[in-house]
Amino acid sequence: MEEVKAAVGSLGLNLLVNNAGIMEKCSTQTFGVPLGNVEPEMFRNVLETNTIAPLMLIKALLPQLKVAAATGESRAIVVNISSIMASMGTSLNRHGIYAYRSSKTALNMVTKILAEDPSTKGLLFVAIHPGWVRTDMGSSEALLTPEDSVSQMLPVIVSINEKQNGVLLNYDGSVLPW
Ligand SMILES: NC(=O)c1ccc[n+]([C@@H]2O[C@H](COP(=O)([O-])OP(=O)(O)OC[C@H]3O[C@@H](n4cnc5c(N)ncnc54)[C@H](OP(=O)(O)O)[C@@H]3O)[C@@H](O)[C@H]2O)c1
Protein backbone atom coordinates (compact mmCIF):
# COMPACT_ATOMS: atom_id res chain seq x y z
CA MET A 1 0.00 0.00 0.00
CA GLU A 2 2.71 2.49 1.03
CA GLU A 3 4.78 1.58 -2.07
CA VAL A 4 1.84 2.35 -4.35
CA LYS A 5 1.18 5.65 -2.57
CA ALA A 6 4.86 6.58 -2.87
CA ALA A 7 4.92 5.67 -6.58
CA VAL A 8 1.94 7.92 -7.33
CA GLY A 9 3.34 10.66 -5.08
CA SER A 10 1.48 13.94 -4.99
CA LEU A 11 0.50 13.69 -8.66
CA GLY A 12 -3.14 13.17 -9.50
CA LEU A 13 -4.44 9.70 -10.26
CA ASN A 14 -7.07 9.58 -13.03
CA LEU A 15 -7.72 5.85 -13.08
CA LEU A 16 -7.44 3.19 -10.40
CA VAL A 17 -8.28 -0.37 -11.50
CA ASN A 18 -8.59 -2.84 -8.66
CA ASN A 19 -7.97 -6.05 -10.62
CA ALA A 20 -6.18 -8.47 -8.25
CA GLY A 21 -8.48 -11.22 -7.08
CA ILE A 22 -8.54 -14.81 -5.90
CA MET A 23 -11.01 -17.67 -5.92
CA GLU A 24 -11.01 -20.55 -3.45
CA LYS A 25 -9.79 -23.80 -4.98
CA CYS A 26 -9.92 -27.53 -4.44
CA SER A 27 -8.92 -30.60 -6.43
CA THR A 28 -12.43 -32.02 -6.94
CA GLN A 29 -14.03 -29.25 -9.05
CA THR A 30 -12.87 -26.67 -11.60
CA PHE A 31 -14.23 -23.61 -9.78
CA GLY A 32 -14.58 -23.00 -6.06
CA VAL A 33 -14.95 -25.40 -3.16
CA PRO A 34 -17.98 -27.58 -2.24
CA LEU A 35 -19.90 -26.71 0.93
CA GLY A 36 -18.37 -29.54 2.92
CA ASN A 37 -14.88 -28.08 2.40
CA VAL A 38 -15.65 -24.41 3.15
CA GLU A 39 -13.43 -23.19 6.01
CA PRO A 40 -13.46 -19.82 7.84
CA GLU A 41 -9.79 -19.07 7.13
CA MET A 42 -10.20 -19.64 3.39
CA PHE A 43 -13.34 -17.46 3.34
CA ARG A 44 -11.54 -14.66 5.27
CA ASN A 45 -8.57 -14.81 2.90
CA VAL A 46 -10.80 -14.37 -0.16
CA LEU A 47 -12.68 -11.47 1.49
CA GLU A 48 -9.38 -9.83 2.45
CA THR A 49 -8.08 -9.87 -1.14
CA ASN A 50 -11.29 -9.28 -3.10
CA THR A 51 -13.18 -6.82 -0.89
CA ILE A 52 -11.12 -5.31 1.92
CA ALA A 53 -7.88 -4.68 -0.02
CA PRO A 54 -9.57 -2.73 -2.87
CA LEU A 55 -11.40 -0.54 -0.34
CA MET A 56 -8.19 0.13 1.60
CA LEU A 57 -6.35 0.99 -1.62
CA ILE A 58 -9.08 3.44 -2.60
CA LYS A 59 -8.95 4.97 0.89
CA ALA A 60 -5.17 5.33 0.70
CA LEU A 61 -5.24 6.90 -2.77
CA LEU A 62 -8.22 9.19 -2.20
CA PRO A 63 -6.06 12.36 -2.00
CA GLN A 64 -4.41 11.61 -5.36
CA LEU A 65 -7.76 10.75 -6.97
CA LYS A 66 -9.18 14.04 -5.70
CA VAL A 67 -6.21 15.97 -7.13
CA ALA A 68 -6.97 14.45 -10.57
CA ALA A 69 -10.70 15.16 -10.31
CA ALA A 70 -10.01 18.79 -9.44
CA THR A 71 -7.49 19.38 -12.23
CA GLY A 72 -8.87 21.11 -15.32
CA GLU A 73 -10.96 18.87 -17.56
CA SER A 74 -9.65 15.63 -16.09
CA ARG A 75 -11.68 13.02 -14.21
CA ALA A 76 -10.91 10.37 -11.64
CA ILE A 77 -12.43 6.91 -12.05
CA VAL A 78 -12.17 3.84 -9.84
CA VAL A 79 -12.89 0.51 -11.53
CA ASN A 80 -13.43 -2.46 -9.25
CA ILE A 81 -13.11 -5.65 -11.26
CA SER A 82 -16.06 -7.73 -10.14
CA SER A 83 -17.84 -10.75 -11.57
CA ILE A 84 -21.20 -11.71 -13.04
CA MET A 85 -21.03 -14.54 -10.48
CA ALA A 86 -21.70 -11.87 -7.84
CA SER A 87 -24.86 -10.62 -9.53
CA MET A 88 -27.79 -11.86 -7.44
CA GLY A 89 -30.20 -10.92 -10.23
CA THR A 90 -28.39 -13.05 -12.81
CA SER A 91 -29.30 -16.70 -13.03
CA LEU A 92 -26.08 -18.73 -13.03
CA ASN A 93 -25.91 -22.38 -12.21
CA ARG A 94 -22.56 -22.18 -10.41
CA HIS A 95 -22.42 -24.12 -7.18
CA GLY A 96 -19.92 -24.13 -4.35
CA ILE A 97 -18.16 -20.83 -4.86
CA TYR A 98 -19.26 -19.35 -1.54
CA ALA A 99 -16.32 -17.12 -0.69
CA TYR A 100 -15.54 -15.70 -4.15
CA ARG A 101 -19.12 -14.91 -5.12
CA SER A 102 -19.88 -13.38 -1.70
CA SER A 103 -16.67 -11.31 -1.73
CA LYS A 104 -17.47 -9.83 -5.15
CA THR A 105 -21.07 -9.07 -4.10
CA ALA A 106 -19.58 -7.23 -1.13
CA LEU A 107 -17.21 -5.41 -3.51
CA ASN A 108 -20.24 -4.34 -5.56
CA MET A 109 -21.82 -2.89 -2.42
CA VAL A 110 -18.55 -1.15 -1.52
CA THR A 111 -18.62 0.40 -5.03
CA LYS A 112 -22.18 1.64 -4.54
CA ILE A 113 -21.49 3.06 -1.08
CA LEU A 114 -18.40 4.89 -2.34
CA ALA A 115 -20.43 6.40 -5.19
CA GLU A 116 -22.95 7.79 -2.68
CA ASP A 117 -20.43 8.92 -0.05
CA PRO A 118 -20.23 12.74 0.21
CA SER A 119 -16.50 12.44 1.03
CA THR A 120 -15.80 11.07 -2.49
CA LYS A 121 -17.72 13.78 -4.34
CA GLY A 122 -16.30 14.37 -7.82
CA LEU A 123 -14.98 10.81 -8.24
CA LEU A 124 -16.67 8.05 -10.25
CA PHE A 125 -16.87 4.41 -9.11
CA VAL A 126 -17.96 1.38 -11.14
CA ALA A 127 -17.79 -2.38 -10.77
CA ILE A 128 -17.10 -4.21 -14.04
CA HIS A 129 -17.41 -7.87 -14.99
CA PRO A 130 -14.53 -8.53 -17.43
CA GLY A 131 -16.27 -11.44 -19.15
CA TRP A 132 -15.22 -15.08 -18.93
CA VAL A 133 -11.53 -14.70 -19.70
CA ARG A 134 -8.77 -17.24 -20.45
CA THR A 135 -6.55 -16.69 -17.43
CA ASP A 136 -5.43 -18.94 -14.58
CA MET A 137 -8.73 -18.17 -12.86
CA GLY A 138 -10.96 -18.31 -15.92
CA SER A 139 -9.35 -21.53 -17.28
CA SER A 140 -8.43 -22.39 -20.86
CA GLU A 141 -12.13 -23.05 -21.64
CA ALA A 142 -13.10 -19.39 -21.22
CA LEU A 143 -14.67 -17.51 -24.12
CA LEU A 144 -12.47 -14.39 -24.23
CA THR A 145 -8.73 -13.78 -24.44
CA PRO A 146 -7.42 -11.11 -22.04
CA GLU A 147 -6.93 -8.88 -25.11
CA ASP A 148 -10.62 -9.31 -26.14
CA SER A 149 -11.73 -8.44 -22.63
CA VAL A 150 -9.50 -5.41 -22.14
CA SER A 151 -10.14 -4.00 -25.61
CA GLN A 152 -13.88 -4.05 -24.93
CA MET A 153 -13.59 -2.66 -21.39
CA LEU A 154 -11.30 0.25 -22.28
CA PRO A 155 -13.82 2.34 -24.28
CA VAL A 156 -16.43 1.59 -21.60
CA ILE A 157 -14.09 2.87 -18.88
CA VAL A 158 -13.10 5.96 -20.86
CA SER A 159 -16.74 6.94 -21.38
CA ILE A 160 -18.00 6.38 -17.83
CA ASN A 161 -20.25 9.22 -16.73
CA GLU A 162 -22.19 10.42 -13.67
CA LYS A 163 -25.22 8.27 -14.56
CA GLN A 164 -23.09 5.13 -14.26
CA ASN A 165 -21.61 6.12 -10.90
CA GLY A 166 -22.01 3.15 -8.55
CA VAL A 167 -23.32 0.59 -11.06
CA LEU A 168 -22.29 -2.93 -12.05
CA LEU A 169 -21.38 -3.07 -15.74
CA ASN A 170 -20.67 -5.92 -18.10
CA TYR A 171 -17.43 -5.68 -20.12
CA ASP A 172 -19.44 -4.46 -23.14
CA GLY A 173 -20.87 -1.53 -21.16
CA SER A 174 -24.35 -2.95 -20.55
CA VAL A 175 -25.70 -2.71 -17.01
CA LEU A 176 -25.87 -5.94 -14.98
CA PRO A 177 -28.45 -6.45 -12.22
CA TRP A 178 -27.13 -6.39 -8.65
N1 LIG B 1 -10.93 -14.77 -15.60
C1 LIG B 1 -12.24 -14.61 -15.54
O1 LIG B 1 -13.01 -15.28 -16.28
C2 LIG B 1 -12.84 -13.62 -14.61
C3 LIG B 1 -14.24 -13.47 -14.61
C4 LIG B 1 -14.81 -12.54 -13.75
C5 LIG B 1 -14.00 -11.76 -12.96
N2 LIG B 1 -12.64 -11.93 -12.98
C6 LIG B 1 -11.85 -11.06 -12.11
O2 LIG B 1 -10.81 -10.48 -12.87
C7 LIG B 1 -9.69 -10.17 -12.01
C8 LIG B 1 -8.43 -10.75 -12.60
O3 LIG B 1 -8.58 -12.18 -12.57
P1 LIG B 1 -7.75 -13.18 -13.50
O4 LIG B 1 -8.72 -13.94 -14.28
O5 LIG B 1 -6.63 -12.47 -14.19
O6 LIG B 1 -7.19 -14.14 -12.36
P2 LIG B 1 -5.77 -14.82 -12.22
O7 LIG B 1 -5.34 -15.34 -13.53
O8 LIG B 1 -5.90 -15.79 -11.10
O9 LIG B 1 -4.84 -13.61 -11.79
C9 LIG B 1 -5.11 -12.95 -10.54
C10 LIG B 1 -4.15 -11.80 -10.39
O10 LIG B 1 -4.39 -11.21 -9.11
C11 LIG B 1 -3.14 -11.05 -8.46
N3 LIG B 1 -3.29 -11.19 -7.00
C12 LIG B 1 -3.99 -12.13 -6.32
N4 LIG B 1 -3.89 -11.93 -5.00
C13 LIG B 1 -3.10 -10.84 -4.83
C14 LIG B 1 -2.64 -10.13 -3.69
N5 LIG B 1 -2.97 -10.49 -2.45
N6 LIG B 1 -1.83 -9.06 -3.89
C15 LIG B 1 -1.52 -8.66 -5.15
N7 LIG B 1 -1.93 -9.29 -6.26
C16 LIG B 1 -2.72 -10.37 -6.10
C17 LIG B 1 -2.27 -12.17 -9.01
O11 LIG B 1 -0.93 -11.82 -8.82
P3 LIG B 1 0.20 -12.99 -8.73
O12 LIG B 1 0.19 -13.67 -10.04
O13 LIG B 1 1.42 -12.22 -8.43
O14 LIG B 1 -0.27 -13.87 -7.63
C18 LIG B 1 -2.69 -12.18 -10.46
O15 LIG B 1 -1.99 -11.21 -11.21
C19 LIG B 1 -10.05 -10.76 -10.64
O16 LIG B 1 -10.55 -9.74 -9.80
C20 LIG B 1 -11.16 -11.77 -10.97
O17 LIG B 1 -12.02 -11.99 -9.89
C21 LIG B 1 -12.04 -12.83 -13.79
PDB file of C-alpha atoms and ligand atoms in Angstrom:
ATOM      1  CA  MET A   1       0.000   0.000   0.000  1.00  0.00           C
ATOM      2  CA  GLU A   2       2.712   2.491   1.030  1.00  0.00           C
ATOM      3  CA  GLU A   3       4.776   1.578  -2.067  1.00  0.00           C
ATOM      4  CA  VAL A   4       1.841   2.350  -4.349  1.00  0.00           C
ATOM      5  CA  LYS A   5       1.181   5.650  -2.569  1.00  0.00           C
ATOM      6  CA  ALA A   6       4.856   6.584  -2.872  1.00  0.00           C
ATOM      7  CA  ALA A   7       4.924   5.670  -6.579  1.00  0.00           C
ATOM      8  CA  VAL A   8       1.935   7.919  -7.327  1.00  0.00           C
ATOM      9  CA  GLY A   9       3.343  10.662  -5.082  1.00  0.00           C
ATOM     10  CA  SER A  10       1.482  13.937  -4.987  1.00  0.00           C
ATOM     11  CA  LEU A  11       0.499  13.692  -8.663  1.00  0.00           C
ATOM     12  CA  GLY A  12      -3.137  13.174  -9.502  1.00  0.00           C
ATOM     13  CA  LEU A  13      -4.443   9.704 -10.257  1.00  0.00           C
ATOM     14  CA  ASN A  14      -7.065   9.577 -13.034  1.00  0.00           C
ATOM     15  CA  LEU A  15      -7.720   5.853 -13.076  1.00  0.00           C
ATOM     16  CA  LEU A  16      -7.442   3.190 -10.401  1.00  0.00           C
ATOM     17  CA  VAL A  17      -8.278  -0.370 -11.504  1.00  0.00           C
ATOM     18  CA  ASN A  18      -8.587  -2.845  -8.658  1.00  0.00           C
ATOM     19  CA  ASN A  19      -7.969  -6.054 -10.616  1.00  0.00           C
ATOM     20  CA  ALA A  20      -6.183  -8.469  -8.255  1.00  0.00           C
ATOM     21  CA  GLY A  21      -8.477 -11.224  -7.082  1.00  0.00           C
ATOM     22  CA  ILE A  22      -8.539 -14.806  -5.896  1.00  0.00           C
ATOM     23  CA  MET A  23     -11.010 -17.675  -5.916  1.00  0.00           C
ATOM     24  CA  GLU A  24     -11.006 -20.550  -3.448  1.00  0.00           C
ATOM     25  CA  LYS A  25      -9.794 -23.805  -4.979  1.00  0.00           C
ATOM     26  CA  CYS A  26      -9.924 -27.535  -4.444  1.00  0.00           C
ATOM     27  CA  SER A  27      -8.925 -30.595  -6.426  1.00  0.00           C
ATOM     28  CA  THR A  28     -12.434 -32.018  -6.940  1.00  0.00           C
ATOM     29  CA  GLN A  29     -14.029 -29.253  -9.046  1.00  0.00           C
ATOM     30  CA  THR A  30     -12.867 -26.669 -11.601  1.00  0.00           C
ATOM     31  CA  PHE A  31     -14.228 -23.608  -9.778  1.00  0.00           C
ATOM     32  CA  GLY A  32     -14.585 -23.003  -6.058  1.00  0.00           C
ATOM     33  CA  VAL A  33     -14.953 -25.402  -3.160  1.00  0.00           C
ATOM     34  CA  PRO A  34     -17.978 -27.577  -2.235  1.00  0.00           C
ATOM     35  CA  LEU A  35     -19.904 -26.706   0.928  1.00  0.00           C
ATOM     36  CA  GLY A  36     -18.366 -29.539   2.921  1.00  0.00           C
ATOM     37  CA  ASN A  37     -14.875 -28.080   2.397  1.00  0.00           C
ATOM     38  CA  VAL A  38     -15.649 -24.414   3.146  1.00  0.00           C
ATOM     39  CA  GLU A  39     -13.426 -23.192   6.010  1.00  0.00           C
ATOM     40  CA  PRO A  40     -13.461 -19.822   7.835  1.00  0.00           C
ATOM     41  CA  GLU A  41      -9.791 -19.073   7.131  1.00  0.00           C
ATOM     42  CA  MET A  42     -10.205 -19.642   3.394  1.00  0.00           C
ATOM     43  CA  PHE A  43     -13.339 -17.456   3.344  1.00  0.00           C
ATOM     44  CA  ARG A  44     -11.537 -14.659   5.266  1.00  0.00           C
ATOM     45  CA  ASN A  45      -8.575 -14.814   2.904  1.00  0.00           C
ATOM     46  CA  VAL A  46     -10.797 -14.369  -0.164  1.00  0.00           C
ATOM     47  CA  LEU A  47     -12.676 -11.470   1.488  1.00  0.00           C
ATOM     48  CA  GLU A  48      -9.383  -9.833   2.449  1.00  0.00           C
ATOM     49  CA  THR A  49      -8.084  -9.873  -1.140  1.00  0.00           C
ATOM     50  CA  ASN A  50     -11.291  -9.280  -3.098  1.00  0.00           C
ATOM     51  CA  THR A  51     -13.183  -6.821  -0.889  1.00  0.00           C
ATOM     52  CA  ILE A  52     -11.117  -5.308   1.923  1.00  0.00           C
ATOM     53  CA  ALA A  53      -7.885  -4.680  -0.017  1.00  0.00           C
ATOM     54  CA  PRO A  54      -9.575  -2.729  -2.867  1.00  0.00           C
ATOM     55  CA  LEU A  55     -11.399  -0.538  -0.338  1.00  0.00           C
ATOM     56  CA  MET A  56      -8.187   0.127   1.598  1.00  0.00           C
ATOM     57  CA  LEU A  57      -6.347   0.990  -1.623  1.00  0.00           C
ATOM     58  CA  ILE A  58      -9.075   3.437  -2.603  1.00  0.00           C
ATOM     59  CA  LYS A  59      -8.950   4.975   0.889  1.00  0.00           C
ATOM     60  CA  ALA A  60      -5.168   5.334   0.703  1.00  0.00           C
ATOM     61  CA  LEU A  61      -5.243   6.897  -2.774  1.00  0.00           C
ATOM     62  CA  LEU A  62      -8.217   9.189  -2.197  1.00  0.00           C
ATOM     63  CA  PRO A  63      -6.057  12.359  -1.995  1.00  0.00           C
ATOM     64  CA  GLN A  64      -4.406  11.610  -5.363  1.00  0.00           C
ATOM     65  CA  LEU A  65      -7.764  10.753  -6.966  1.00  0.00           C
ATOM     66  CA  LYS A  66      -9.180  14.040  -5.703  1.00  0.00           C
ATOM     67  CA  VAL A  67      -6.213  15.969  -7.134  1.00  0.00           C
ATOM     68  CA  ALA A  68      -6.966  14.448 -10.567  1.00  0.00           C
ATOM     69  CA  ALA A  69     -10.700  15.157 -10.312  1.00  0.00           C
ATOM     70  CA  ALA A  70     -10.007  18.794  -9.439  1.00  0.00           C
ATOM     71  CA  THR A  71      -7.490  19.383 -12.228  1.00  0.00           C
ATOM     72  CA  GLY A  72      -8.872  21.108 -15.323  1.00  0.00           C
ATOM     73  CA  GLU A  73     -10.961  18.867 -17.558  1.00  0.00           C
ATOM     74  CA  SER A  74      -9.654  15.629 -16.085  1.00  0.00           C
ATOM     75  CA  ARG A  75     -11.683  13.018 -14.215  1.00  0.00           C
ATOM     76  CA  ALA A  76     -10.907  10.370 -11.641  1.00  0.00           C
ATOM     77  CA  ILE A  77     -12.426   6.912 -12.049  1.00  0.00           C
ATOM     78  CA  VAL A  78     -12.165   3.845  -9.835  1.00  0.00           C
ATOM     79  CA  VAL A  79     -12.893   0.514 -11.532  1.00  0.00           C
ATOM     80  CA  ASN A  80     -13.431  -2.456  -9.252  1.00  0.00           C
ATOM     81  CA  ILE A  81     -13.107  -5.652 -11.259  1.00  0.00           C
ATOM     82  CA  SER A  82     -16.056  -7.730 -10.137  1.00  0.00           C
ATOM     83  CA  SER A  83     -17.842 -10.748 -11.570  1.00  0.00           C
ATOM     84  CA  ILE A  84     -21.199 -11.709 -13.037  1.00  0.00           C
ATOM     85  CA  MET A  85     -21.027 -14.537 -10.480  1.00  0.00           C
ATOM     86  CA  ALA A  86     -21.697 -11.867  -7.837  1.00  0.00           C
ATOM     87  CA  SER A  87     -24.862 -10.623  -9.526  1.00  0.00           C
ATOM     88  CA  MET A  88     -27.787 -11.857  -7.443  1.00  0.00           C
ATOM     89  CA  GLY A  89     -30.201 -10.924 -10.229  1.00  0.00           C
ATOM     90  CA  THR A  90     -28.388 -13.046 -12.814  1.00  0.00           C
ATOM     91  CA  SER A  91     -29.297 -16.703 -13.029  1.00  0.00           C
ATOM     92  CA  LEU A  92     -26.080 -18.729 -13.032  1.00  0.00           C
ATOM     93  CA  ASN A  93     -25.912 -22.376 -12.214  1.00  0.00           C
ATOM     94  CA  ARG A  94     -22.563 -22.175 -10.414  1.00  0.00           C
ATOM     95  CA  HIS A  95     -22.422 -24.121  -7.183  1.00  0.00           C
ATOM     96  CA  GLY A  96     -19.921 -24.132  -4.352  1.00  0.00           C
ATOM     97  CA  ILE A  97     -18.161 -20.825  -4.863  1.00  0.00           C
ATOM     98  CA  TYR A  98     -19.259 -19.350  -1.540  1.00  0.00           C
ATOM     99  CA  ALA A  99     -16.316 -17.119  -0.693  1.00  0.00           C
ATOM    100  CA  TYR A 100     -15.541 -15.702  -4.151  1.00  0.00           C
ATOM    101  CA  ARG A 101     -19.118 -14.909  -5.116  1.00  0.00           C
ATOM    102  CA  SER A 102     -19.876 -13.375  -1.700  1.00  0.00           C
ATOM    103  CA  SER A 103     -16.672 -11.308  -1.728  1.00  0.00           C
ATOM    104  CA  LYS A 104     -17.472  -9.834  -5.147  1.00  0.00           C
ATOM    105  CA  THR A 105     -21.065  -9.075  -4.100  1.00  0.00           C
ATOM    106  CA  ALA A 106     -19.578  -7.226  -1.126  1.00  0.00           C
ATOM    107  CA  LEU A 107     -17.209  -5.408  -3.513  1.00  0.00           C
ATOM    108  CA  ASN A 108     -20.238  -4.342  -5.557  1.00  0.00           C
ATOM    109  CA  MET A 109     -21.821  -2.894  -2.423  1.00  0.00           C
ATOM    110  CA  VAL A 110     -18.554  -1.146  -1.523  1.00  0.00           C
ATOM    111  CA  THR A 111     -18.625   0.400  -5.028  1.00  0.00           C
ATOM    112  CA  LYS A 112     -22.185   1.640  -4.544  1.00  0.00           C
ATOM    113  CA  ILE A 113     -21.493   3.060  -1.076  1.00  0.00           C
ATOM    114  CA  LEU A 114     -18.404   4.886  -2.340  1.00  0.00           C
ATOM    115  CA  ALA A 115     -20.431   6.397  -5.195  1.00  0.00           C
ATOM    116  CA  GLU A 116     -22.950   7.787  -2.678  1.00  0.00           C
ATOM    117  CA  ASP A 117     -20.430   8.922  -0.053  1.00  0.00           C
ATOM    118  CA  PRO A 118     -20.227  12.744   0.210  1.00  0.00           C
ATOM    119  CA  SER A 119     -16.504  12.436   1.026  1.00  0.00           C
ATOM    120  CA  THR A 120     -15.802  11.066  -2.489  1.00  0.00           C
ATOM    121  CA  LYS A 121     -17.724  13.781  -4.345  1.00  0.00           C
ATOM    122  CA  GLY A 122     -16.300  14.369  -7.824  1.00  0.00           C
ATOM    123  CA  LEU A 123     -14.980  10.814  -8.244  1.00  0.00           C
ATOM    124  CA  LEU A 124     -16.667   8.048 -10.248  1.00  0.00           C
ATOM    125  CA  PHE A 125     -16.873   4.411  -9.110  1.00  0.00           C
ATOM    126  CA  VAL A 126     -17.958   1.377 -11.142  1.00  0.00           C
ATOM    127  CA  ALA A 127     -17.789  -2.377 -10.767  1.00  0.00           C
ATOM    128  CA  ILE A 128     -17.097  -4.210 -14.044  1.00  0.00           C
ATOM    129  CA  HIS A 129     -17.406  -7.872 -14.989  1.00  0.00           C
ATOM    130  CA  PRO A 130     -14.532  -8.530 -17.428  1.00  0.00           C
ATOM    131  CA  GLY A 131     -16.269 -11.444 -19.152  1.00  0.00           C
ATOM    132  CA  TRP A 132     -15.218 -15.080 -18.927  1.00  0.00           C
ATOM    133  CA  VAL A 133     -11.526 -14.704 -19.697  1.00  0.00           C
ATOM    134  CA  ARG A 134      -8.773 -17.240 -20.452  1.00  0.00           C
ATOM    135  CA  THR A 135      -6.545 -16.695 -17.434  1.00  0.00           C
ATOM    136  CA  ASP A 136      -5.429 -18.940 -14.584  1.00  0.00           C
ATOM    137  CA  MET A 137      -8.725 -18.167 -12.856  1.00  0.00           C
ATOM    138  CA  GLY A 138     -10.957 -18.314 -15.922  1.00  0.00           C
ATOM    139  CA  SER A 139      -9.355 -21.533 -17.282  1.00  0.00           C
ATOM    140  CA  SER A 140      -8.434 -22.393 -20.863  1.00  0.00           C
ATOM    141  CA  GLU A 141     -12.128 -23.050 -21.641  1.00  0.00           C
ATOM    142  CA  ALA A 142     -13.103 -19.394 -21.218  1.00  0.00           C
ATOM    143  CA  LEU A 143     -14.666 -17.512 -24.117  1.00  0.00           C
ATOM    144  CA  LEU A 144     -12.468 -14.393 -24.234  1.00  0.00           C
ATOM    145  CA  THR A 145      -8.735 -13.776 -24.438  1.00  0.00           C
ATOM    146  CA  PRO A 146      -7.420 -11.112 -22.037  1.00  0.00           C
ATOM    147  CA  GLU A 147      -6.931  -8.881 -25.107  1.00  0.00           C
ATOM    148  CA  ASP A 148     -10.619  -9.306 -26.142  1.00  0.00           C
ATOM    149  CA  SER A 149     -11.731  -8.441 -22.627  1.00  0.00           C
ATOM    150  CA  VAL A 150      -9.502  -5.414 -22.139  1.00  0.00           C
ATOM    151  CA  SER A 151     -10.140  -3.996 -25.614  1.00  0.00           C
ATOM    152  CA  GLN A 152     -13.884  -4.048 -24.928  1.00  0.00           C
ATOM    153  CA  MET A 153     -13.592  -2.661 -21.389  1.00  0.00           C
ATOM    154  CA  LEU A 154     -11.298   0.251 -22.277  1.00  0.00           C
ATOM    155  CA  PRO A 155     -13.819   2.338 -24.282  1.00  0.00           C
ATOM    156  CA  VAL A 156     -16.431   1.586 -21.597  1.00  0.00           C
ATOM    157  CA  ILE A 157     -14.094   2.873 -18.877  1.00  0.00           C
ATOM    158  CA  VAL A 158     -13.103   5.960 -20.861  1.00  0.00           C
ATOM    159  CA  SER A 159     -16.743   6.938 -21.384  1.00  0.00           C
ATOM    160  CA  ILE A 160     -17.999   6.379 -17.826  1.00  0.00           C
ATOM    161  CA  ASN A 161     -20.254   9.217 -16.733  1.00  0.00           C
ATOM    162  CA  GLU A 162     -22.186  10.420 -13.671  1.00  0.00           C
ATOM    163  CA  LYS A 163     -25.217   8.271 -14.555  1.00  0.00           C
ATOM    164  CA  GLN A 164     -23.088   5.130 -14.261  1.00  0.00           C
ATOM    165  CA  ASN A 165     -21.611   6.117 -10.904  1.00  0.00           C
ATOM    166  CA  GLY A 166     -22.012   3.147  -8.554  1.00  0.00           C
ATOM    167  CA  VAL A 167     -23.322   0.591 -11.059  1.00  0.00           C
ATOM    168  CA  LEU A 168     -22.288  -2.928 -12.052  1.00  0.00           C
ATOM    169  CA  LEU A 169     -21.385  -3.066 -15.742  1.00  0.00           C
ATOM    170  CA  ASN A 170     -20.672  -5.916 -18.096  1.00  0.00           C
ATOM    171  CA  TYR A 171     -17.425  -5.680 -20.116  1.00  0.00           C
ATOM    172  CA  ASP A 172     -19.438  -4.456 -23.142  1.00  0.00           C
ATOM    173  CA  GLY A 173     -20.866  -1.528 -21.162  1.00  0.00           C
ATOM    174  CA  SER A 174     -24.349  -2.953 -20.553  1.00  0.00           C
ATOM    175  CA  VAL A 175     -25.702  -2.708 -17.010  1.00  0.00           C
ATOM    176  CA  LEU A 176     -25.867  -5.937 -14.980  1.00  0.00           C
ATOM    177  CA  PRO A 177     -28.448  -6.454 -12.223  1.00  0.00           C
ATOM    178  CA  TRP A 178     -27.131  -6.387  -8.646  1.00  0.00           C
TER     179      TRP A 178
HETATM  180  N1  LIG B   1     -10.926 -14.773 -15.603  1.00  0.00           N
HETATM  181  C1  LIG B   1     -12.237 -14.615 -15.544  1.00  0.00           C
HETATM  182  O1  LIG B   1     -13.014 -15.275 -16.284  1.00  0.00           O
HETATM  183  C2  LIG B   1     -12.838 -13.620 -14.608  1.00  0.00           C
HETATM  184  C3  LIG B   1     -14.236 -13.474 -14.609  1.00  0.00           C
HETATM  185  C4  LIG B   1     -14.809 -12.536 -13.751  1.00  0.00           C
HETATM  186  C5  LIG B   1     -13.997 -11.763 -12.957  1.00  0.00           C
HETATM  187  N2  LIG B   1     -12.641 -11.925 -12.975  1.00  0.00           N
HETATM  188  C6  LIG B   1     -11.846 -11.056 -12.111  1.00  0.00           C
HETATM  189  O2  LIG B   1     -10.809 -10.484 -12.866  1.00  0.00           O
HETATM  190  C7  LIG B   1      -9.690 -10.170 -12.012  1.00  0.00           C
HETATM  191  C8  LIG B   1      -8.428 -10.753 -12.603  1.00  0.00           C
HETATM  192  O3  LIG B   1      -8.576 -12.178 -12.567  1.00  0.00           O
HETATM  193  P1  LIG B   1      -7.747 -13.178 -13.502  1.00  0.00           P
HETATM  194  O4  LIG B   1      -8.719 -13.942 -14.284  1.00  0.00           O
HETATM  195  O5  LIG B   1      -6.634 -12.466 -14.191  1.00  0.00           O
HETATM  196  O6  LIG B   1      -7.192 -14.140 -12.364  1.00  0.00           O
HETATM  197  P2  LIG B   1      -5.765 -14.817 -12.217  1.00  0.00           P
HETATM  198  O7  LIG B   1      -5.345 -15.336 -13.532  1.00  0.00           O
HETATM  199  O8  LIG B   1      -5.904 -15.788 -11.102  1.00  0.00           O
HETATM  200  O9  LIG B   1      -4.841 -13.607 -11.785  1.00  0.00           O
HETATM  201  C9  LIG B   1      -5.105 -12.950 -10.540  1.00  0.00           C
HETATM  202  C10 LIG B   1      -4.154 -11.803 -10.394  1.00  0.00           C
HETATM  203  O10 LIG B   1      -4.390 -11.214  -9.107  1.00  0.00           O
HETATM  204  C11 LIG B   1      -3.139 -11.051  -8.460  1.00  0.00           C
HETATM  205  N3  LIG B   1      -3.295 -11.191  -6.998  1.00  0.00           N
HETATM  206  C12 LIG B   1      -3.993 -12.129  -6.325  1.00  0.00           C
HETATM  207  N4  LIG B   1      -3.891 -11.930  -5.000  1.00  0.00           N
HETATM  208  C13 LIG B   1      -3.100 -10.840  -4.828  1.00  0.00           C
HETATM  209  C14 LIG B   1      -2.636 -10.130  -3.687  1.00  0.00           C
HETATM  210  N5  LIG B   1      -2.969 -10.491  -2.448  1.00  0.00           N
HETATM  211  N6  LIG B   1      -1.832  -9.056  -3.891  1.00  0.00           N
HETATM  212  C15 LIG B   1      -1.517  -8.663  -5.149  1.00  0.00           C
HETATM  213  N7  LIG B   1      -1.928  -9.293  -6.264  1.00  0.00           N
HETATM  214  C16 LIG B   1      -2.718 -10.371  -6.102  1.00  0.00           C
HETATM  215  C17 LIG B   1      -2.270 -12.167  -9.007  1.00  0.00           C
HETATM  216  O11 LIG B   1      -0.930 -11.818  -8.823  1.00  0.00           O
HETATM  217  P3  LIG B   1       0.196 -12.985  -8.732  1.00  0.00           P
HETATM  218  O12 LIG B   1       0.187 -13.669 -10.043  1.00  0.00           O
HETATM  219  O13 LIG B   1       1.422 -12.220  -8.427  1.00  0.00           O
HETATM  220  O14 LIG B   1      -0.271 -13.873  -7.634  1.00  0.00           O
HETATM  221  C18 LIG B   1      -2.689 -12.182 -10.463  1.00  0.00           C
HETATM  222  O15 LIG B   1      -1.991 -11.210 -11.205  1.00  0.00           O
HETATM  223  C19 LIG B   1     -10.046 -10.763 -10.645  1.00  0.00           C
HETATM  224  O16 LIG B   1     -10.549  -9.742  -9.799  1.00  0.00           O
HETATM  225  C20 LIG B   1     -11.159 -11.771 -10.969  1.00  0.00           C
HETATM  226  O17 LIG B   1     -12.019 -11.989  -9.885  1.00  0.00           O
HETATM  227  C21 LIG B   1     -12.042 -12.830 -13.786  1.00  0.00           C
END
